[in-house]
Short mmCIF file of C-alpha atoms and ligand atoms in Angstrom, two decimals:
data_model
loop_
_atom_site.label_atom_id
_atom_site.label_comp_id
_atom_site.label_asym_id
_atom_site.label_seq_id
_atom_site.Cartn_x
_atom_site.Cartn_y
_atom_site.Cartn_z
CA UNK K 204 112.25 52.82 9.92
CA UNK K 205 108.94 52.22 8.00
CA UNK K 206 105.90 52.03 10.58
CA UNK K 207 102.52 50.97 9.56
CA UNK K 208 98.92 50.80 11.15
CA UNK K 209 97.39 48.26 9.68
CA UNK K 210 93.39 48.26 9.14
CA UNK K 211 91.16 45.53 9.42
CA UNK K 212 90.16 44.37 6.28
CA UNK K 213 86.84 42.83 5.21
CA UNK K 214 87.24 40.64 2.30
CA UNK K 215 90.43 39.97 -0.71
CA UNK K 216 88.96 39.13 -4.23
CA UNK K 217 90.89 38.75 -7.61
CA UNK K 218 93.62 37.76 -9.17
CA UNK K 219 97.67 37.88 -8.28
CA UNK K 220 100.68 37.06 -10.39
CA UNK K 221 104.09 36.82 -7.98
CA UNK K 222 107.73 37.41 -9.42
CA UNK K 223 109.62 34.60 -9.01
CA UNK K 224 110.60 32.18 -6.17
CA UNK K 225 113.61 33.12 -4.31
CA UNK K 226 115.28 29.74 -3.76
CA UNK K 227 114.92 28.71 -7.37
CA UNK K 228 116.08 32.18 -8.59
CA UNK K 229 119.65 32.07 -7.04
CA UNK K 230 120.24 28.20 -8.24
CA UNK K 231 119.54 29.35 -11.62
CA UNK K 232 121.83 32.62 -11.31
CA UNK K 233 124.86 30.09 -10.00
CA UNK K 234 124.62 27.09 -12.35
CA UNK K 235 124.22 29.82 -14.90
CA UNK K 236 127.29 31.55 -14.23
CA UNK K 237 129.16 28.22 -14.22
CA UNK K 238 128.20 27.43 -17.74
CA UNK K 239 129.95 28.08 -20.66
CA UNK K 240 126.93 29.61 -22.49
CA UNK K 241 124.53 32.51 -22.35
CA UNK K 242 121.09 31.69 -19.90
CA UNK K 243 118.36 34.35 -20.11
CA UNK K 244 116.12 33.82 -16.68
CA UNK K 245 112.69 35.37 -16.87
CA UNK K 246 110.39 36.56 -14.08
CA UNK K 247 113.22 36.90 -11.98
CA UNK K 248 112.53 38.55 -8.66
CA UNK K 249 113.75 42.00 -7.80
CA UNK K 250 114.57 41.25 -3.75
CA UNK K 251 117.22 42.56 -2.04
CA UNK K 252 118.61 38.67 -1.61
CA UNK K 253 118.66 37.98 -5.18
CA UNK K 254 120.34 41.42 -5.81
CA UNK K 255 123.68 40.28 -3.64
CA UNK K 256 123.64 37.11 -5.89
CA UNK K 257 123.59 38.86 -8.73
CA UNK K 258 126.39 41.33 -7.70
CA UNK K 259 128.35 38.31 -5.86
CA UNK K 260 128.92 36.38 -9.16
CA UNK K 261 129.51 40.16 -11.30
CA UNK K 262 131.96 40.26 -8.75
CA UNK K 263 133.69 36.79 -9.47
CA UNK K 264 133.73 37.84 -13.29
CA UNK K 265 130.27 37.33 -14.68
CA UNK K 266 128.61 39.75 -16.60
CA UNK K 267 125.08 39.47 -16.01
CA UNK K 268 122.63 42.74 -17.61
CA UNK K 269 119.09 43.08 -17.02
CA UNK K 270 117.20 42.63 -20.33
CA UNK K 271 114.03 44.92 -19.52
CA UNK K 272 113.29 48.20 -17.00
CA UNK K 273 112.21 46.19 -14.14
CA UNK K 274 115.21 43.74 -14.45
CA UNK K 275 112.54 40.87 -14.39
CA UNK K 276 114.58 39.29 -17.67
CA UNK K 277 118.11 38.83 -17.05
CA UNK K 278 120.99 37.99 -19.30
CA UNK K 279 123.93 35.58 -17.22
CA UNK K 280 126.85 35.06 -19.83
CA UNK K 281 128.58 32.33 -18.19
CA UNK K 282 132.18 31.48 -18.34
CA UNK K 283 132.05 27.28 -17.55
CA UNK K 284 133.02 25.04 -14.60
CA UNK K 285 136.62 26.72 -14.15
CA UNK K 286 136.06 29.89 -15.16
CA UNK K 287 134.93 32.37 -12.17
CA UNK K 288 137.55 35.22 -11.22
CA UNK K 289 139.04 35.55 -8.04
CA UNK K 290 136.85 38.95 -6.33
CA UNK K 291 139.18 41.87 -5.78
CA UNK K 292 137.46 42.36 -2.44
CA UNK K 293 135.45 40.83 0.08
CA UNK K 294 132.22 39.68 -0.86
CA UNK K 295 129.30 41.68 0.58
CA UNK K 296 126.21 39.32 1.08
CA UNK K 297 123.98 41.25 3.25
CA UNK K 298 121.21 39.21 4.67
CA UNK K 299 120.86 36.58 2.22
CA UNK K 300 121.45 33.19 3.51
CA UNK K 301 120.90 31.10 0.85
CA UNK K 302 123.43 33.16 -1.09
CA UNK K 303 126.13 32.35 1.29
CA UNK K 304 126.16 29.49 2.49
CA UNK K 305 125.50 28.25 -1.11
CA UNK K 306 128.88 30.05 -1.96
CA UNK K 307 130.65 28.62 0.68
CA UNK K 308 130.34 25.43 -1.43
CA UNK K 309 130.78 26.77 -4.67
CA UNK K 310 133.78 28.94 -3.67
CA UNK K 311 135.54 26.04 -1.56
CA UNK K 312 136.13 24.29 -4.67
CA UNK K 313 138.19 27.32 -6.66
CA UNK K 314 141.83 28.03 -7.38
CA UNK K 315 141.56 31.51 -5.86
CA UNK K 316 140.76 32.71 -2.33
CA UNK K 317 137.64 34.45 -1.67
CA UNK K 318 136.11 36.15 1.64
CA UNK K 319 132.50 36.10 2.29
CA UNK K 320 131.12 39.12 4.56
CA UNK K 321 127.47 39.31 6.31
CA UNK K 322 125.36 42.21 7.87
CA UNK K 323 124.55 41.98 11.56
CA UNK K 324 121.86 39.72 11.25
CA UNK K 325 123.33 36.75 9.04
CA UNK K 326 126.40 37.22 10.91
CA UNK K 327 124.71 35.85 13.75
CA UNK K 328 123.62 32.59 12.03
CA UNK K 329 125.39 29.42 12.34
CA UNK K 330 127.64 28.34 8.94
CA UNK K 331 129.29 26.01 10.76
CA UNK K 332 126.87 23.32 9.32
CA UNK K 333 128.02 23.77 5.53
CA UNK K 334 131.79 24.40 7.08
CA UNK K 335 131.98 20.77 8.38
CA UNK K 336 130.88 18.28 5.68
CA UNK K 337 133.43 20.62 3.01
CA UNK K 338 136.22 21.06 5.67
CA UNK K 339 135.54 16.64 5.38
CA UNK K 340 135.87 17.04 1.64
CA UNK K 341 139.48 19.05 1.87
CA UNK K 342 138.20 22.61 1.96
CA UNK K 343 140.40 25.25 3.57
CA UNK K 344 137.63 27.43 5.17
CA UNK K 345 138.25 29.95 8.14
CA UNK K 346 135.40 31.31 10.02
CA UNK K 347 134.77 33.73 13.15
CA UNK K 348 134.13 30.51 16.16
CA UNK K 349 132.53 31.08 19.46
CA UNK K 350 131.36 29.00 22.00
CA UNK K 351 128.05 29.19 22.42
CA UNK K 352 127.22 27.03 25.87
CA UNK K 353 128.89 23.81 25.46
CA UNK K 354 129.35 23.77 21.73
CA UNK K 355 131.44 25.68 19.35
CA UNK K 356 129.62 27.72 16.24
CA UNK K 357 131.24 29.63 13.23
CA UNK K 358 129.86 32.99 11.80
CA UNK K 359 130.71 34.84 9.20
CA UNK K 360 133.03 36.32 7.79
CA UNK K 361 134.16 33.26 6.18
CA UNK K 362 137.48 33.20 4.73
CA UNK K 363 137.69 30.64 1.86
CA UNK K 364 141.19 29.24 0.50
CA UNK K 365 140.56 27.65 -2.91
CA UNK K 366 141.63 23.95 -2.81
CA UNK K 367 141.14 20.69 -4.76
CA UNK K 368 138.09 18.79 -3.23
CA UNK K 369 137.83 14.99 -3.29
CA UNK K 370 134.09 13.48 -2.88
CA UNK K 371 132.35 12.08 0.35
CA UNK K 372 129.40 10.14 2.01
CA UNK K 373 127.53 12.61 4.40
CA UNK K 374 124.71 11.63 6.27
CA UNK K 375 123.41 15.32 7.28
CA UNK K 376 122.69 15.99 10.67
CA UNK K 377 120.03 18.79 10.34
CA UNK K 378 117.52 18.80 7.41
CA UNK K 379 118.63 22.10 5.69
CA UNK K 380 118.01 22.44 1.82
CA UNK K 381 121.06 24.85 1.86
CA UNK K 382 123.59 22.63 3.00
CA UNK K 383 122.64 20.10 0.76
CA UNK K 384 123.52 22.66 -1.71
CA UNK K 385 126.55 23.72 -0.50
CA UNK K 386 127.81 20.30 -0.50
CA UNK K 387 126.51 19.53 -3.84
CA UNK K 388 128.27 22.56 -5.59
CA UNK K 389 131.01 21.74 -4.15
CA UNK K 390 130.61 18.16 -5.48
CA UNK K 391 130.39 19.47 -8.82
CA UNK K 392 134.53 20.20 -8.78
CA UNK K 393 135.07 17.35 -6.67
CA UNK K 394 137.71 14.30 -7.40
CA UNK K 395 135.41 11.24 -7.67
CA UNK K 396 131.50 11.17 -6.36
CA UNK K 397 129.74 13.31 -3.65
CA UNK K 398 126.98 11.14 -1.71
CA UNK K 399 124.59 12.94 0.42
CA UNK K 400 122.04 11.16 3.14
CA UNK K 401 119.03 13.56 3.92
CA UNK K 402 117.40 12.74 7.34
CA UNK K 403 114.08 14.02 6.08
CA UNK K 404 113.67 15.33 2.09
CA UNK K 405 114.32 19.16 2.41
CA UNK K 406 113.07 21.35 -1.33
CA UNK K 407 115.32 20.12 -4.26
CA UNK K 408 115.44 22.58 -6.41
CA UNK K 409 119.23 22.38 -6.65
CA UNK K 410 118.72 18.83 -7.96
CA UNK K 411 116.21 20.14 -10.38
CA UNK K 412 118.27 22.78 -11.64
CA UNK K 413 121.63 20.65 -11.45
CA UNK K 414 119.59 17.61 -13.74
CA UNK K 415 118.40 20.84 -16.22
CA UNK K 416 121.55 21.60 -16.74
CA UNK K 417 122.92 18.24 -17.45
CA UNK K 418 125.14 17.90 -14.16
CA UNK K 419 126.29 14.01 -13.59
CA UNK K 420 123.56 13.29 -10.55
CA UNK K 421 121.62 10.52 -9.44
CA UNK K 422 118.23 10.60 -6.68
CA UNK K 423 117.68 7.07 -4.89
CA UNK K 424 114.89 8.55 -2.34
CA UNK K 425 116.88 10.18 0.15
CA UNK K 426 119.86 9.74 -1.39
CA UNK K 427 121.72 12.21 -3.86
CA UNK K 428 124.73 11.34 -5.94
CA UNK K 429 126.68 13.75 -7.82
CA UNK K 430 129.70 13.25 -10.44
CA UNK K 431 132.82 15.65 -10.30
CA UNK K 432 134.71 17.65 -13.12
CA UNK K 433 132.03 17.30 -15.86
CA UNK K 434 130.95 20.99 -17.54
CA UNK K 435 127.66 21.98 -17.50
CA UNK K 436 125.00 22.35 -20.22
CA UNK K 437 123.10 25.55 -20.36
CA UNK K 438 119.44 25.06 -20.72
CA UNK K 439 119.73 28.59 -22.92
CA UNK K 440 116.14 29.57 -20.82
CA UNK K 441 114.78 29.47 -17.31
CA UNK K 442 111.12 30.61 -15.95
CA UNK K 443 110.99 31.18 -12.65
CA UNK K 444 107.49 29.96 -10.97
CA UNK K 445 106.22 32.67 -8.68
CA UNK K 446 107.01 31.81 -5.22
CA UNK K 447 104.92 29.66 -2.94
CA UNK K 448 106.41 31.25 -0.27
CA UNK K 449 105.27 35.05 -1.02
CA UNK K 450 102.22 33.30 -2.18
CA UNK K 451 101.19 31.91 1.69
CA UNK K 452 100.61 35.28 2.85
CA UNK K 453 97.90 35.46 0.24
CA UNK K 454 96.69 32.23 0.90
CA UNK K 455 95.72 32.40 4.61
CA UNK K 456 94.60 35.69 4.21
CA UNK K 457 91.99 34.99 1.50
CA UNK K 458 91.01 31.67 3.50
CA UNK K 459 90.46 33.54 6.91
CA UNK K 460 88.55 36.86 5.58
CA UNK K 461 84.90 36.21 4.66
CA UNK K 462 83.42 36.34 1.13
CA UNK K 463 87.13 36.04 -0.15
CA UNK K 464 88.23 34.50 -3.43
CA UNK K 465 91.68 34.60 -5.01
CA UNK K 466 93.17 32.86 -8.17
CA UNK K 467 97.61 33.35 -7.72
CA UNK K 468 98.73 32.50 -11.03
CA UNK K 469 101.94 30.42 -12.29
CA UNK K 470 103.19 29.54 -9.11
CA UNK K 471 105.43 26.72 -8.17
CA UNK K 472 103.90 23.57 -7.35
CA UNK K 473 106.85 22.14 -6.28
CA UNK K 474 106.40 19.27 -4.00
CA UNK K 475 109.10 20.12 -1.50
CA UNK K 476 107.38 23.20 -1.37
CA UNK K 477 103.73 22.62 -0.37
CA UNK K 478 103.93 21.77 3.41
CA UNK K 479 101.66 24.97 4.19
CA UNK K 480 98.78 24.23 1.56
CA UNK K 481 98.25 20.62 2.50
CA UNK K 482 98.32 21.72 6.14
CA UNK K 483 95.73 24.16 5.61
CA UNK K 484 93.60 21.98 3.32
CA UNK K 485 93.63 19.35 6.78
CA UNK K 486 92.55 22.18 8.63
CA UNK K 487 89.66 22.59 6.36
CA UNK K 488 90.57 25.09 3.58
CA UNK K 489 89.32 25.15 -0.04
CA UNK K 490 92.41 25.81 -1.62
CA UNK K 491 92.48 24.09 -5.38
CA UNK K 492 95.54 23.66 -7.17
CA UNK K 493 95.37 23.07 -10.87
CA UNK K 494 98.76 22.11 -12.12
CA UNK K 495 99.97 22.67 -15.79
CA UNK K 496 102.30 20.50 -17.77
CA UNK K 497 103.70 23.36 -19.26
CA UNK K 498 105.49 24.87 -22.00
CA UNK K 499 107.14 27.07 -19.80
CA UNK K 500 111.81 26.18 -19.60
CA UNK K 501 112.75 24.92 -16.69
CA UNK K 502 112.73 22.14 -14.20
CA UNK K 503 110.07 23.05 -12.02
CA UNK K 504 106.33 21.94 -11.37
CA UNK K 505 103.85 25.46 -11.81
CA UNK K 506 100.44 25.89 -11.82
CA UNK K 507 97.12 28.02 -10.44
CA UNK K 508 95.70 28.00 -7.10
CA UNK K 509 92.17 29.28 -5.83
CA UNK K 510 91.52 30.05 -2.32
CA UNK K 511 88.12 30.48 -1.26
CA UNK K 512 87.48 31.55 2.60
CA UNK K 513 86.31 28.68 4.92
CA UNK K 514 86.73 27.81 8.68
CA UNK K 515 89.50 26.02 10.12
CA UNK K 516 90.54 24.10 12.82
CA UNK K 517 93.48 22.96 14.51
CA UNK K 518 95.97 19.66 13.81
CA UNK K 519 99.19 18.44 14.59
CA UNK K 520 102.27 18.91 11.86
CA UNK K 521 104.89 16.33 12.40
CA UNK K 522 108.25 16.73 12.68
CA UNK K 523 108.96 14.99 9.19
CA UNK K 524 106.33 17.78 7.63
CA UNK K 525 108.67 21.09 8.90
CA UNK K 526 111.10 21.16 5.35
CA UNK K 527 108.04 21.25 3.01
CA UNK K 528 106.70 24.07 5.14
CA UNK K 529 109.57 26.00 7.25
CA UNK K 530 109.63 29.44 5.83
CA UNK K 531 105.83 28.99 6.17
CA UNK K 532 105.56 28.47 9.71
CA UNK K 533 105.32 31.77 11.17
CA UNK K 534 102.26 32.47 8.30
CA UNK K 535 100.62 28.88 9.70
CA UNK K 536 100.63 30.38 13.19
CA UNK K 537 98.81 33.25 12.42
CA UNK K 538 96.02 31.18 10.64
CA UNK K 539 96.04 28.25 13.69
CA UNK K 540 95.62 31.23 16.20
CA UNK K 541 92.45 31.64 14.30
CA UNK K 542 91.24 28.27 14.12
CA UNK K 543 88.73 26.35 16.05
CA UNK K 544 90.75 23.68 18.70
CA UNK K 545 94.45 22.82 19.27
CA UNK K 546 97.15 22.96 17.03
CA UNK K 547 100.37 21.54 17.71
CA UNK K 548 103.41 22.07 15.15
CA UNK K 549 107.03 19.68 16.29
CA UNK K 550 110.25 19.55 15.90
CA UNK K 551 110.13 23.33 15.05
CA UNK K 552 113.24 24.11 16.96
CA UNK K 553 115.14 25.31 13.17
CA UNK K 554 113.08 28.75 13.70
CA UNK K 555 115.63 29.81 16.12
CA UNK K 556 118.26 29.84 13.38
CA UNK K 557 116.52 32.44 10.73
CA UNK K 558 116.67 35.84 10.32
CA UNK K 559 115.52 36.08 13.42
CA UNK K 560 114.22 33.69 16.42
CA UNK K 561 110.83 33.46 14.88
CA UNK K 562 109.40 31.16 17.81
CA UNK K 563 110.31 34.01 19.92
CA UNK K 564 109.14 36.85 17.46
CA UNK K 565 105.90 35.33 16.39
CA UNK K 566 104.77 34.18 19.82
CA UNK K 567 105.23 37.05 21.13
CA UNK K 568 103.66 39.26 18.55
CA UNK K 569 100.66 36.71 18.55
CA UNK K 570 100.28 36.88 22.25
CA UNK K 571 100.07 40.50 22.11
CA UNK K 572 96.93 40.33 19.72
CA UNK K 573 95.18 37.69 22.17
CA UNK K 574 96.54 34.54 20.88
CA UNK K 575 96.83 31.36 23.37
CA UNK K 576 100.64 29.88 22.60
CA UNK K 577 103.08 28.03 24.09
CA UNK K 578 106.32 26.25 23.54
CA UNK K 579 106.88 22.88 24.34
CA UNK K 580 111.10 21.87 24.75
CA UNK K 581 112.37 18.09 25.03
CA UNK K 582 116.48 18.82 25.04
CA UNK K 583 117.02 19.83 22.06
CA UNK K 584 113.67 19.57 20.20
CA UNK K 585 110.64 22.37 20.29
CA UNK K 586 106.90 22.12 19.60
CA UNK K 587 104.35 25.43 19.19
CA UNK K 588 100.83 24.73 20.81
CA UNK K 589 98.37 27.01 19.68
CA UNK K 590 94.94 27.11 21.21
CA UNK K 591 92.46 29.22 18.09
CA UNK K 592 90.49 32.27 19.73
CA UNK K 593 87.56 33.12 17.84
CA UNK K 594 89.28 36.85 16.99
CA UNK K 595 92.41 38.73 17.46
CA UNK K 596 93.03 42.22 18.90
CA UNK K 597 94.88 45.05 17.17
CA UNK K 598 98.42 45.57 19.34
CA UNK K 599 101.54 47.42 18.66
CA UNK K 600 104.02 44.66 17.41
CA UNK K 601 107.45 44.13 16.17
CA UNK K 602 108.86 42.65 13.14
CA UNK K 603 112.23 42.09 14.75
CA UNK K 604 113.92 43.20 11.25
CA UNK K 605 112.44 39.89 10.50
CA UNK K 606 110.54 39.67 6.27
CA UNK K 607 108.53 36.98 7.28
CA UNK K 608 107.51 38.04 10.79
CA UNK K 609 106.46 41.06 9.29
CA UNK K 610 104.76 40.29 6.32
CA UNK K 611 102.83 37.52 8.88
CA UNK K 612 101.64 40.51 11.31
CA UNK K 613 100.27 42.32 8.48
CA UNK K 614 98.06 39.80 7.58
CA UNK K 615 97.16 39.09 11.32
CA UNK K 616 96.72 42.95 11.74
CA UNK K 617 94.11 43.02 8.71
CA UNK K 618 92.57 40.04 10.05
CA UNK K 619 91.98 41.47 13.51
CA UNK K 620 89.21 43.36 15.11
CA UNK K 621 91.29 46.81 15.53
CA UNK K 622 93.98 48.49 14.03
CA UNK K 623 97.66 47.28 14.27
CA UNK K 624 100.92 49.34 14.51
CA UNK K 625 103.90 47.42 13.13
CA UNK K 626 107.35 49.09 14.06
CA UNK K 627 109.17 48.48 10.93
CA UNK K 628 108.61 47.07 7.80
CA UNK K 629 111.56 48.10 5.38
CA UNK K 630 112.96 44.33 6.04
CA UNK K 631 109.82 43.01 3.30
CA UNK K 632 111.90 43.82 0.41
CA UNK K 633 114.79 41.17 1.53
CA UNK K 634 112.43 38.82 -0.72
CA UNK K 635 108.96 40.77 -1.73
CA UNK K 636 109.33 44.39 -2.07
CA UNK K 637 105.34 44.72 -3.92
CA UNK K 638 104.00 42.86 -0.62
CA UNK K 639 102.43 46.09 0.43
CA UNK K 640 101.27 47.28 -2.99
CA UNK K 641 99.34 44.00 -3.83
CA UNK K 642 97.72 43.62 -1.02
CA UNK K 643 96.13 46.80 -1.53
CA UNK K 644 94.65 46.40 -4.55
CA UNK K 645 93.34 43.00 -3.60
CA UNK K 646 92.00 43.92 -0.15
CA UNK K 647 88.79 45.74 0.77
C1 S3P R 896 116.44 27.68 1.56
C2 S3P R 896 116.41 26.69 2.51
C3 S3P R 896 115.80 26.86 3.84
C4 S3P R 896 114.88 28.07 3.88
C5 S3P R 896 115.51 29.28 3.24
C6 S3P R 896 115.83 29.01 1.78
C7 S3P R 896 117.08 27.40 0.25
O1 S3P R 896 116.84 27.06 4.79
O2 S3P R 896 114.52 28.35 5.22
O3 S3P R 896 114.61 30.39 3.31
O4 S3P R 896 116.85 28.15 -0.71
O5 S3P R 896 117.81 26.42 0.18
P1 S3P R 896 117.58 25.81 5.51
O6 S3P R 896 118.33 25.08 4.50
O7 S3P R 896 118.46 26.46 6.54
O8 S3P R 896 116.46 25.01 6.12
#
């Protein structure tokens, strides 16, 4: 357990660079180790998630070394399309979602067996959304099912018998960047082509990264093609842009506390990815983003962003916005609790599914500290209304074992009036161990 009473604070001024984003970090470690070349990938970020990747594919027969003290600069010596190594033992994957289901693809395709193991929490998540569309394309997968009212789920552990894949069309039902993955590293082995249907665009760094590295794919707006059996090209060197999503805490933190100004260097810009700052610039925020064309290897959009503090007030995401801003959503609802009027975010019902059920966590952690929320339910789909106060109280919360409920609570705690006690916060280094440090030496 690591408690913490949080102070308020009075203003944030200077300057922040972030390791890099998560999402984009374990594509690169993947496609790298599938490549029959050496790919050095800088600013690489030293979570806990991106650890299990990195020990998943050492595992399968990569050898990947850190090339400085911090391990920000690694070394993956890849070993081509065919050449992973079936794991002597069961996969360990902790929390990291991304990691697995991303494997479930990759490892679906293989002429070995492979099992995938979880810790309490992922093992409570649903896989049976990457499990269908590969069972479609031939895979032999094997999961732990329960019925779960009227419908059946799978959890992990996932059992995974190596088998030859042909290609499919699959419209997906739920808008979920990592099944899209899944499927499309699993169309990489594939007889023939892989088409995948997104109801609503979710982040695409896979298709960045699969395009930088030469992979046989084609983008027709919602529409992604990809070509089976064809080796990769290594791109010899990635940078990783700092993450957007570590870089929202920041964000609404600097906009909400008075006399605040922050500049958050090299961080990705990537459309997909920018749900939260154009829904805070509608609420009012002076948030400037200065994008580079840059020198910098890779596939991805980077730039520099200054927030300066303003006052908001509420609007109304759509459900069509939620992908661009999903991991962002419990962060938003700590800055619409604070803004003048109604806010009302749809079609948010996919927070039930994360680490934790972050409609439940954040509500009730925002309640606590004086904030007016409720959820709306239609069947199936869920909408947050939030109606701003002009403050928050200090309260004893919970981060539910939950990085992103957490690291949101913090930044409510130093924007309220009194102090905050937060149960637990040793689940922040799942993707942003120096949270705690940076925000000290920016905050006064
Ligand atoms: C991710 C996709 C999103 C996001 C997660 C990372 C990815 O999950 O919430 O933190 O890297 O592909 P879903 O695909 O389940 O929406």
């Amino acid at each position: 357990m690591r408690p913490l009473l949080v102070q308020p604070a009075s203003c944030l001024k200077g300057e922040v660079r972030l390791l890099g984003d998560k999402s984009i970090a374990h594509r690169a470690v993947i496609l790298s180790a599938i490549t029959p070349d050496k790919t050095v990938i800088k600013n690489f970020p030293n979570n806990q998630d991106c650890f299990f990747t990195i020990e998943a594919f050492k595992k399968l027969g990569i050898k990947i070394i850190p090339l400085n003290k911090s391990g920000s600069a690694i070394a993956v010596f890849g070993k081509g399309l065919w050449g992973l190594k079936k794991s002597r033992s069961p996969i360990f994957l902790g929390e990291s979602g991304t990691t697995f289901r991303l494997l479930v693809g990759l490892l679906a395709a293989q002429g070995f067996s492979s099992c995938l193991t979880a810790d309490e929490s992922l093992s409570r998540r649903p896989m049976l959304r990457v499990i269908r569309p590969l069972r479609m394309m031939g895979a032999k997968i094997k999961a732990k099912g329960k019925r779960q009212k009227a419908k059946v789920e799978e959890y992990p552990p996932v059992k995974i018998e190596g088998a030859a894949l042909k290609g499919i069309t699959y419209r997906m039902p739920v808008a979920s960047a990592q099944v899209k993955s899944a499927i499309l590293l699993a169309g990489l082995y594939a007889q023939g082509s892989t088409q995948i249907i997104e109801p609503v665009k979710t982040r695409d760094h896979s298709e960045r990264m699969l395009k930088l590295f030469k992979a046989g794919l084609k983008l027709h707006q919602n529409k992604i093609v990809i070509k089976g059996n064809r080796e990769l090209v290594s791109p010899k060197m990635i940078y990783i842009p700092a993450d957007i999503s570590s870089a929202s805490f920041f964000v609404v933190l600097a906009t909400l506390l008075p006399d605040s100004r922050l500049l958050i260097k090299d961080v990705s810009l990537n459309p997909s990815r920018l749900g939260l700052i154009k829904a805070l610039k509608r609420m009012g925020a002076q948030i400037q983003v200065a994008s580079r064309t840059s020198h910098i290897a890779g596939s991805e959009p980077i730039g520099d962003i200054i927030i300066k503090s303003s006052k908001l007030k509420g609007i109304t995401v759509k459900k069509q916005e939620i992908p661009a801003l999903i991991d962002e959503l419990p962060i938003l609802m700590v800055a619409a609790s604070l803004a003048c009027g109604r806010s009302l975010f749809k079609g948010i019902e996919e927070l039930r599914a994360k680490e934790t059920d972050r409609i439940r966590s954040m509500s009730q952690n925002l309640k606590a500290m004086g904030a007016r929320i409720s959820i709306l339910r239609r069947s199936t789909r869920e909408s947050m209304e939030i109606k701003g106060v002009p403050s928050l109280s200090g309260a004893k919360v919970k981060s539910f074992g939950d990085h992103r409920t957490a690291m949101s609570m913090v930044i409510a705690g130093l924007l309220a009036q009194s102090p905050t006690f937060i149960d637990d916060l040793n689940c922040i280094n799942k993707s942003f161990p120096d949270f705690l440090a940076l925000l000290k030496k920016l905050v006064r």
